[in-house]
Amino acid sequence: MQPAYSVIFLTTATGTGYGLLALLGILRATGDLPDDRAFGVFALGLALALISAGLLASTAHLGRPERAWRALSQWRSSWLSREGVLAIIGYGPAALFAYGWLLLQQNDGIWAMAGWGAALLSVATVYSTSMIYRSLAAIPRWHHPLVPWNYLILALATGALWLNAVLAPFVSGHALLQAICFAALAAAWLLKIAYWRAIDSAVGDSTIASATGLESFGAVRPLDPPHVQDNYLLKEMGFAVARKHAEKLRRLTHLLAFLAPLVLIVLQAATSGQVSLMVAALAAVSVSIGVVLERWLFFAEAQHKVMLYYGADRI
Amino acid sequence: MTSLPSIPPAKRLGLVIDLDTCVGCHACAVSCKEWNTGGHVAPLPDTDPYGKDVDGVWLNRVHGFEAEADSSSNMAGRTVYFPRSCLHCEEAPCVTVCPTGASYKRGEDGIVLVDEDKCIGCKLCSWACPYGAREFDGDGGVMKKCTLCIDRIYNENLEPAERQPACVNACPARARHFGDFNDPDSDVSQLTAERGGVELLAEMGLKPTNRYLPPRSSATVGDGASLEDAADAGGFLGWIDRVLSR
Amino acid sequence: MTIVDDGTGRVDLSPAVSDEIKYTTCYMCACRCGIKVHLRDGELRYIEGNRNHPVNRGVLCAKGSAGIMQHHSPARLSQPLLRVGERGSGEFKAISWDEAMDLATSWLDPIRSEDPRKLAFFTGRDQSQALTGWWASQFGTPNHAAHGGFCSVNMAAAGLYSIGGSFWEFGEPDWEHCRYFMMFGVAEDHDSNPIKTGLATLKQRGAKYVAVNPVRTGYAGIADEWLAVTPGSDGLLVLALVHELLRAGKVDLDYLARYTNAPWLVIEDPGADDDGLFARDGDGNPLCWDSVKNSTVNALATDINPSLKDRVTLPDGRGAVPVFHLLAERYLDAQYGPDAVADQTGLSAETIRRIASELAHAAFAEEVVLDVPWTDWAGRRHEQMIGRPVAIHAMRGISAHANGFQTCRSLHILQMLLGTIDVPGGFRYKPPFPKPAPPGLKPAGKPGDVVPGSPLGGPPLGFPQGPDDLLVEANGTPCRIDHAFSWEAPISAHGMMHTVIANAHRGDPYPIDTLFMYMANMAWNSSMNTSETMDMLTDKDPDSGEYKIPHIIYSDAFFSETVAYADLILPDTTYLERWDCVSMLDRPISNADGPADAIRQPVLTPDRDVRPFQDVLLELGVRLGLPGLVNEQGTARYPGGYPDYLANHERSPGVGSLAGWRGADGQSQGQGAPNPDQLARYVDNECFWHDELAPEQRYFKHANRSYLDYAVKMGFIGHGDPIVLQLYTEALQRFRLAARGHGEQQPPEGQRKRIERFFDPLPIWYPPSAVDGTVAEDYPLHAISQRPAAMYHSWGSQNAWLRQIHTANRLYISESVAKEHDIADDGWVHLESRHGKIKAQVRIMAGVNERTVWTWNAIGKRAGAWNLAPDAPEVEKGFLLNHLIEDLLPPDDANNPGAHRQANADPITGQAAWFDLRVRISKASADAAVTEPGFRPLPLPPGVGPRPAILRYGIKKGGGKS
Ligand SMILES: Nc1nc2c(c(=O)[nH]1)N[C@H]1C(S)=C(S)[C@@H](COP(=O)(O)OP(=O)(O)OC[C@H]3O[C@@H](n4cnc5c(=O)[nH]c(N)nc54)[C@H](O)[C@@H]3O)O[C@H]1N2
Ligand SMILES: Nc1nc2c(c(=O)[nH]1)N[C@H]1C(S)=C(S)[C@@H](COP(=O)(O)OP(=O)(O)OC[C@H]3O[C@@H](n4cnc5c(=O)[nH]c(N)nc54)[C@H](O)[C@@H]3O)O[C@H]1N2
Ligand code: SF4
Ligand code: SF4
Ligand code: SF4
Ligand code: SF4
Ligand code: SF4
Ligand SMILES: [Mo]
């Protein structure tokens, strides 16, 4: 699939934003975050900015952005619609939560509920995003049970790392958060490895013969495409990344999204002061770059079944 | 709404495409383009039409494949031409993924359509369709697809014989048939039954309405044994042993 | 889930389609289907097939469906142009029609009164040959022909000299009854839609369809059996089939005795001036041996008992032998056996034997019987029509080889032996065919025929029956600029357009003044060697500084490559903007069930300063005062232009351009006085006329009393005698006798051996002369082209829709060639012939003869032409094979470069041998990834352009992205 930058940005930015928002909501409700308004403004602002920018960016790839509001109507069947609806609803508890924190400096009762609510909706929104992909049987590498988990845990990990980076100037050595960061990263890494293994070894169940109904013959192979120049389908779904290139990017992803942040989080726990701040920030930047790569690969490595008509043997 | 009709459509309209006689002439594709660029989904634009990167919106595209026989099949190798357009699936994922309700399946006859006034051009339906039947019109910013010529098949301004999809009317090899798969007596049902019409990507369970008729196994004539020598008892051309008349 | 919205009411199911419908005839190719054109607000809305039309019965091909885009092509010419720069530079200025006509007149008038031969008027994809040929005769020049000479003249001639009809326009397979169908070398053909529909009919009926073709695409793709024959070897295959059938006695003796010249006696008197001719009686009737009377009898008589075998003694004491005996002797020889030809044809002997047995089975065990009583030529009634259901069709896979005439004759021999000509299930004539084999028409243009200021004595094209009919000077040199009907190509019945430019450039046999061309892209895809042709068109005489071809006038509707090579451009309309005529005098659109002709009517009015070429030609004729075009007062005889001419011109009394609704009252057909209302009647009848034959007239037309009488009444044939099919072609023997020194008209010494070798009255097979010597070893691969169904020659590329299907072409190669040369799919190669070298990108495929490479024809374009972007894929990735093909073979005498060079053509008919091309292949670097050769881009002439960046054809008013 063509890795569209707006969609990569959308999923990674909102993922991080919702991860961050969810953690803020929960940790605030459990009293694990300081009341500090500046921190609140900073952290919540970042979360909402990422979410909003991501959502806005998503309209950029629409053919008719002015009609984007229509996307909210089909929540009964469409995960994209659900994502949109949840994202919008999510602003409610988030606003309430922000109000409670930043203006009232409260974190209990209804304000805690708001935090939990924001967290729940964040999870639900990220889940919906992931289900947009998970539900597409035409793209087997997306239509995979690990995909929602991948999205959710990566959202948590990136959110946590950014929270960690934002929190560092205010609280030094937040052990719980560091533990969350570590655990989320480790889990995300394992999941990603499992996912990559799974898709690498998957044998597609559709073949050029089943796609053309020519199973009564032995071998079927393409002779001529319908049109000589690439068309929409090929531009959108015909993107293929060279194996070598993909392997390189995967290694880079291992490094930037997982290994480096994990090391940095450990390093952060072992250091203090400016160094620790720097290390936390570095970890957040690294994971974000890593996740962009991961998301790029998620698209680039996905094969669409339509390619069976354009030369793929089996998908 | 983007949910699929809950009651099975009364009619299941669709196409049967005969891979045995399709010669890959592209007549169906071009006549489809011609009809539809001025029809219900008008226009089907072409970008850089006379330049290096020409690209256009086509609702029907004809591929060429080579199918070679292996030991397990009794077919001779063939070049197979394969027109590809919307199959009007019963379990159409392109409909359920649509966030706007622009994509819908008609309850009446099962035709899957896009309501262009509602479409936001999110392309999700094109990702959902494994058959590549959705075509994005980047100029209009909306999704287009085969309409089964909805503006022909019921069109009272056309002569009754012409109330057929443009591609069906045009096909010089008569490899395309249109009709109601719910009617066991229709052409399409009969052909499907007789010729073992296949469901493409059946393993995906989308229950496409359209059926493809696989190439027939080769016709044979006689037993193929070499001809016997004519007895040449009466000398050269002795077998011409009777009086001929003019 | 619940239905919230089941879609009801979301779509207007009955939108108005059009506010006006007009019928006319498609001209996106020469198939000439009937179309129904829908107009909305004066714009083209939709073009569909006419269901009532005898050619296409409502279907429409890809090209036909893209007519809208042809009409809106940005390459349309829009005003007359006069060259201002050097020829070939493409620099023009716009001029008025008055200036253009004045100029043309000023060039043509003097040569007409001085030497009309100095005008060479050649037309390409023309469907107005009845007009253009007549115009040339009126001008007085013999130098006229259309593209038939490079297209398929050898097959047309082979058919007309053998069976009085031929494949394609003159005949078709009986799709409804055939049981076994063999198609030789056809990718698309002129009978585009009927063949597709026919194949479907055939397959549905379970008949077996065998494709004989080095390439398995298109029609061959859907065959029951594909025979990957080696190019140029079909003759061997067919004669091996003949061998097998003869060996087994599986021939239709009754058919041969009744309908063919199988029993006719051939004189065996070596050295005599009539050796090899038919023995005749005092009245000139051929003789045969009556096996009951035991004497010679008039072979044309009825109720005789002709013998097919055994040598006999003629009344004059000389020996003679029936044609069939001679034929059997020849083809029973082991050299024609399957084992002997297997290697060369690339097919196994076993396969050839099996095909022969299948043919025999279909013909003799699966007879078709129609319960239709009919009466033969002699008035004998037959209760049934009994047919042998084997049909054959062939086209350029046979014709584009130098052995095509004889190969095609072999095919007709096979048909005759099986008794499948015009019988149920076989090959069927399309009226006005059959005609006598060969037709009686002779070409005009002998030395005395050309008189300055006067018309030619007859039509410039015809069918020579022997040396006396040739158009040669006393010393044997050609009379025509294209050398047609000379010893180089005696039976070049359609002329030789492909030699005109080369000969005019050399001044061989004489220099000309004006080359006038219409609808032929001679500076590109229709020249055998494109680069050389461009050079010849621009070459100047070093002494005078004048162009070797002083004046070139060209009529095209579009900015084709050739436009840049003309001095004066007469821009034509598109096919939707003019009257045209598909005449029975020309290339009819009849089918086997009855004659048909058609017109085209203007459905749109030109929005540019262009004129229908036919109108221009008529006006030019008036300005030149050509006899048939002016009346006594010197004013226009057809002041109403072409429509006036169509309705009122009579070729001979009662015969005109159109056969329908003749006579003052419009009640006659075929023959009758002009009907001023005729075109209106055509328009009323959806622009065509088709007369359905009665069931009893539909088969055995060559010997069917009712049909023959009908054909006489319609003016198709002069008399109602049966048409005897010719296994043995006496006309060829006459040329041979001349080569042996007999007769007045003698071939030049250098030609004798060739004539003796090739003019065999019974078909032979010979390797194409382009492959003599070491060529086969040095250039081991065959290179051929195919027409894509969705493109018409060079014109499709300007069509925004069609060009997307074939934006560029590949060189298709077999897996074994790829392996041998270590070429990967999509890789680049050099392809080299003894004549040139090109670079192209490959595609590897399974369905191709192992020693053959091929590509789609005419996709490659010259930069700038057709108003395509100069970097369009057609230019950078497309290519022509033509750069590799040679016009002329190497000199007859290898040691003397100045020696005579024979055209790269069929030696009998002059048909260009496009597919005799031999090449070698080598891997090329993909660095530039651009095909070679490339040419300087042509600038756009005035009045052409600009090309749109996006097309939104059909957009609703006020539509589009808000
Ligand atoms: N769509 C379309 N239709 C056309 C045209 C067009 O340009 N486009 N052009 C028109 C014109 S002018 C013509 S002349 C006709 C020609 O129509 P066709 O006769 O169909 O001509 P080609 O496409 O050149 O096809 C030649 C076929 O012969 C095969 N062949 C080559 N060499 C041999 C051989 O030695 N033996 C055998 N058995 N086969 C061989 C090739 O593989 C190819 O399939 O088509 C007409 N119709
Ligand atoms: N390599 C190779 N070369 C071949 C062949 C092959 O098989 N292989 N086939 C050969 C054969 S059989 C043929 S017939 C030739 C065909 O070659 P051409 O006869 O040259 O055919 P086109 O390329 O169609 O060129 C016809 C010209 O007519 C112009 N034209 C189109 N419509 C109109 C109109 O309405 N009015 C006027 N005035 N002009 C119009 C077009 O713009 C174009 O310039 O090619 C030959 N060349
Ligand atoms: S073929 Fe594709 S577009 Fe058509 S209904 Fe099925 S899934 Fe939808
Ligand atoms: S592109 Fe249009 S039709 Fe397709 S899913 Fe999006 S809104 Fe629906
Ligand atoms: S049914 Fe209509 S829209 Fe669909 S492929 Fe055929 S012509 Fe095109
Ligand atoms: S029009 Fe008919 S024969 Fe031609 S490509 Fe389409 S389905 Fe095949
Ligand atoms: S075959 Fe196609 S292009 Fe040719 S006349 Fe018929 S519809 Fe037109
Ligand atoms: Mo041709």
Tab-separated table of C-alpha atoms in Angstrom, chain C residues 375-581:
chain	number	residue	atom	x	y	z
C	375	THR	CA	-31.238	-25.312	-58.664
C	376	ASP	CA	-27.810	-25.553	-60.192
C	377	TRP	CA	-26.504	-23.609	-63.183
C	378	ALA	CA	-27.819	-26.183	-65.577
C	379	GLY	CA	-31.310	-26.014	-64.157
C	380	ARG	CA	-31.110	-29.255	-62.168
C	381	ARG	CA	-32.969	-29.191	-58.903
C	382	HIS	CA	-31.291	-30.471	-55.723
C	383	GLU	CA	-33.437	-31.205	-52.704
C	384	GLN	CA	-30.817	-30.287	-50.159
C	385	MET	CA	-27.743	-28.202	-49.679
C	386	ILE	CA	-24.987	-30.488	-48.516
C	387	GLY	CA	-21.817	-29.006	-47.153
C	388	ARG	CA	-18.478	-30.039	-45.765
C	389	PRO	CA	-18.179	-27.934	-42.636
C	390	VAL	CA	-14.541	-26.923	-42.760
C	391	ALA	CA	-13.845	-23.212	-42.925
C	392	ILE	CA	-10.607	-21.348	-43.279
C	393	HIS	CA	-9.749	-17.711	-42.834
C	394	ALA	CA	-6.423	-16.046	-43.334
C	395	MET	CA	-4.930	-12.635	-43.521
C	396	ARG	CA	-1.642	-10.875	-43.029
C	397	GLY	CA	0.182	-13.762	-41.427
C	398	ILE	CA	0.065	-15.122	-44.948
C	399	SER	CA	0.006	-11.942	-47.013
C	400	ALA	CA	2.925	-10.128	-45.412
C	401	HIS	CA	5.350	-12.787	-46.617
C	402	ALA	CA	6.889	-12.875	-50.068
C	403	ASN	CA	5.479	-16.372	-50.585
C	404	GLY	CA	1.988	-15.234	-49.640
C	405	PHE	CA	0.389	-15.554	-53.072
C	406	GLN	CA	1.353	-19.183	-53.432
C	407	THR	CA	0.620	-19.936	-49.788
C	408	CYS	CA	-2.811	-18.448	-50.151
C	409	ARG	CA	-3.325	-20.459	-53.314
C	410	SER	CA	-2.425	-23.549	-51.280
C	411	LEU	CA	-5.149	-22.654	-48.826
C	412	HIS	CA	-7.671	-22.357	-51.606
C	413	ILE	CA	-6.513	-25.689	-53.049
C	414	LEU	CA	-7.092	-27.273	-49.650
C	415	GLN	CA	-10.569	-25.754	-49.528
C	416	MET	CA	-11.397	-26.952	-53.013
C	417	LEU	CA	-10.140	-30.481	-52.375
C	418	LEU	CA	-12.355	-30.680	-49.320
C	419	GLY	CA	-15.271	-29.237	-51.250
C	420	THR	CA	-15.831	-26.382	-48.832
C	421	ILE	CA	-16.130	-23.339	-51.071
C	422	ASP	CA	-19.544	-21.722	-50.665
C	423	VAL	CA	-21.153	-24.746	-49.104
C	424	PRO	CA	-22.894	-24.926	-45.738
C	425	GLY	CA	-20.222	-24.891	-43.051
C	426	GLY	CA	-17.468	-23.747	-45.367
C	427	PHE	CA	-16.189	-20.506	-46.821
C	428	ARG	CA	-18.927	-18.280	-48.207
C	429	TYR	CA	-18.746	-15.592	-50.863
C	430	LYS	CA	-20.007	-12.136	-50.132
C	431	PRO	CA	-21.815	-10.647	-53.134
C	432	PRO	CA	-20.835	-9.143	-55.569
C	433	PHE	CA	-18.501	-12.147	-55.406
C	434	PRO	CA	-17.897	-14.687	-56.854
C	435	LYS	CA	-16.654	-13.224	-60.083
C	436	PRO	CA	-14.952	-15.133	-62.876
C	437	ALA	CA	-11.537	-16.310	-61.739
C	438	PRO	CA	-9.790	-14.035	-62.489
C	439	PRO	CA	-12.165	-11.133	-63.119
C	440	GLY	CA	-12.117	-9.785	-66.643
C	441	LEU	CA	-11.020	-6.255	-65.816
C	442	LYS	CA	-7.594	-5.295	-67.215
C	443	PRO	CA	-5.430	-2.409	-66.058
C	444	ALA	CA	-5.236	0.632	-68.307
C	445	GLY	CA	-2.022	2.547	-68.770
C	446	LYS	CA	-0.164	0.827	-71.556
C	447	PRO	CA	2.195	3.106	-73.432
C	448	GLY	CA	-0.470	4.281	-75.883
C	449	ASP	CA	-3.117	4.745	-73.204
C	450	VAL	CA	-1.586	7.870	-71.752
C	451	VAL	CA	-2.482	10.927	-73.812
C	452	PRO	CA	-1.773	14.402	-72.451
C	453	GLY	CA	-4.951	16.271	-71.650
C	454	SER	CA	-7.131	13.189	-72.017
C	455	PRO	CA	-8.535	10.599	-69.679
C	456	LEU	CA	-6.983	7.184	-69.391
C	457	GLY	CA	-8.715	4.527	-71.460
C	458	GLY	CA	-9.944	2.683	-68.388
C	459	PRO	CA	-9.334	2.127	-64.730
C	460	PRO	CA	-5.704	2.049	-63.665
C	461	LEU	CA	-6.021	-1.276	-61.806
C	462	GLY	CA	-7.070	-4.711	-63.007
C	463	PHE	CA	-6.184	-8.373	-63.413
C	464	PRO	CA	-3.619	-9.338	-66.048
C	465	GLN	CA	-4.210	-12.721	-67.605
C	466	GLY	CA	-0.829	-12.943	-69.203
C	467	PRO	CA	2.164	-10.976	-70.453
C	468	ASP	CA	0.044	-9.123	-73.002
C	469	ASP	CA	-1.814	-7.359	-70.237
C	470	LEU	CA	1.311	-5.969	-68.587
C	471	LEU	CA	1.967	-2.261	-68.457
C	472	VAL	CA	5.478	-2.251	-69.833
C	473	GLU	CA	7.338	-0.359	-72.487
C	474	ALA	CA	8.602	-2.146	-75.544
C	475	ASN	CA	11.912	-2.734	-73.786
C	476	GLY	CA	10.169	-4.274	-70.807
C	477	THR	CA	10.575	-1.346	-68.415
C	478	PRO	CA	7.580	-0.453	-66.259
C	479	CYS	CA	5.034	2.111	-67.399
C	480	ARG	CA	3.930	2.924	-63.871
C	481	ILE	CA	5.926	4.758	-61.277
C	482	ASP	CA	5.265	1.996	-58.742
C	483	HIS	CA	6.304	-0.689	-61.270
C	484	ALA	CA	2.950	-2.368	-60.847
C	485	PHE	CA	1.957	-4.734	-63.670
C	486	SER	CA	5.559	-4.873	-64.830
C	487	TRP	CA	7.738	-7.941	-64.893
C	488	GLU	CA	8.756	-7.153	-61.340
C	489	ALA	CA	5.242	-7.737	-60.082
C	490	PRO	CA	2.990	-8.821	-62.941
C	491	ILE	CA	-0.151	-9.433	-60.913
C	492	SER	CA	0.068	-6.404	-58.633
C	493	ALA	CA	-3.667	-5.979	-58.864
C	494	HIS	CA	-3.850	-3.221	-56.250
C	495	GLY	CA	-0.762	-1.280	-57.294
C	496	MET	CA	2.351	-0.928	-55.152
C	497	MET	CA	2.070	2.103	-52.956
C	498	HIS	CA	5.125	1.081	-50.954
C	499	THR	CA	7.447	1.592	-53.908
C	500	VAL	CA	6.190	4.963	-55.096
C	501	ILE	CA	8.404	7.183	-53.008
C	502	ALA	CA	11.566	5.191	-53.604
C	503	ASN	CA	10.950	5.018	-57.345
C	504	ALA	CA	9.963	8.665	-57.646
C	505	HIS	CA	13.081	9.602	-55.729
C	506	ARG	CA	15.270	7.599	-58.095
C	507	GLY	CA	13.308	8.744	-61.138
C	508	ASP	CA	12.715	5.104	-62.000
C	509	PRO	CA	11.316	4.685	-64.637
C	510	TYR	CA	10.878	8.455	-64.943
C	511	PRO	CA	10.831	11.468	-62.660
C	512	ILE	CA	7.488	12.740	-61.527
C	513	ASP	CA	6.397	16.237	-60.651
C	514	THR	CA	3.674	15.906	-58.048
C	515	LEU	CA	3.080	13.252	-55.453
C	516	PHE	CA	-0.486	13.585	-54.257
C	517	MET	CA	-1.336	11.471	-51.219
C	518	TYR	CA	-4.436	10.993	-49.188
C	519	MET	CA	-4.843	9.316	-45.815
C	520	ALA	CA	-1.543	7.492	-45.686
C	521	ASN	CA	1.133	8.016	-43.096
C	522	MET	CA	3.943	7.267	-45.517
C	523	ALA	CA	6.638	9.092	-43.587
C	524	TRP	CA	6.114	6.768	-40.677
C	525	ASN	CA	4.337	3.475	-40.140
C	526	SER	CA	3.211	2.674	-43.644
C	527	SER	CA	6.674	2.834	-45.150
C	528	MET	CA	8.774	-0.250	-45.137
C	529	ASN	CA	11.726	1.783	-44.085
C	530	THR	CA	10.754	4.889	-42.259
C	531	SER	CA	14.066	6.712	-41.927
C	532	GLU	CA	14.993	6.186	-45.556
C	533	THR	CA	11.606	7.345	-46.726
C	534	MET	CA	11.983	10.570	-44.787
C	535	ASP	CA	15.358	11.073	-46.433
C	536	MET	CA	13.958	10.431	-49.892
C	537	LEU	CA	11.148	12.896	-49.374
C	538	THR	CA	13.598	15.618	-48.404
C	539	ASP	CA	16.396	14.779	-50.825
C	540	LYS	CA	17.352	17.413	-53.375
C	541	ASP	CA	18.920	17.232	-56.769
C	542	PRO	CA	22.460	18.550	-56.165
C	543	ASP	CA	22.496	20.356	-59.514
C	544	SER	CA	19.178	22.167	-59.477
C	545	GLY	CA	18.737	22.400	-55.723
C	546	GLU	CA	15.174	21.219	-56.299
C	547	TYR	CA	13.574	18.450	-54.330
C	548	LYS	CA	13.835	15.137	-56.141
C	549	ILE	CA	10.071	14.920	-55.762
C	550	PRO	CA	9.227	18.524	-56.639
C	551	HIS	CA	5.708	18.811	-55.250
C	552	ILE	CA	3.931	16.920	-52.528
C	553	ILE	CA	0.270	17.482	-51.786
C	554	TYR	CA	-1.225	15.640	-48.858
C	555	SER	CA	-4.660	15.367	-47.339
C	556	ASP	CA	-4.870	14.273	-43.745
C	557	ALA	CA	-7.344	15.122	-41.037
C	558	PHE	CA	-4.731	15.070	-38.292
C	559	PHE	CA	-1.200	16.138	-37.558
C	560	SER	CA	0.433	12.862	-38.537
C	561	GLU	CA	4.155	12.400	-39.103
C	562	THR	CA	3.678	12.744	-42.862
C	563	VAL	CA	2.245	16.254	-42.659
C	564	ALA	CA	5.739	17.609	-42.102
C	565	TYR	CA	6.851	16.106	-45.410
C	566	ALA	CA	4.313	17.746	-47.676
C	567	ASP	CA	4.305	21.140	-49.333
C	568	LEU	CA	0.596	21.680	-49.375
C	569	ILE	CA	-1.778	20.273	-46.788
C	570	LEU	CA	-5.461	19.907	-47.534
C	571	PRO	CA	-7.095	19.356	-44.160
C	572	ASP	CA	-9.930	16.866	-44.138
C	573	THR	CA	-12.891	16.621	-41.765
C	574	THR	CA	-13.352	13.829	-39.278
C	575	TYR	CA	-15.605	10.942	-40.208
C	576	LEU	CA	-18.508	12.437	-38.296
C	577	GLU	CA	-18.477	15.615	-40.337
C	578	ARG	CA	-18.836	14.449	-43.930
C	579	TRP	CA	-20.599	12.386	-46.541
C	580	ASP	CA	-18.780	9.208	-47.455
C	581	CYS	CA	-19.654	6.231	-49.510
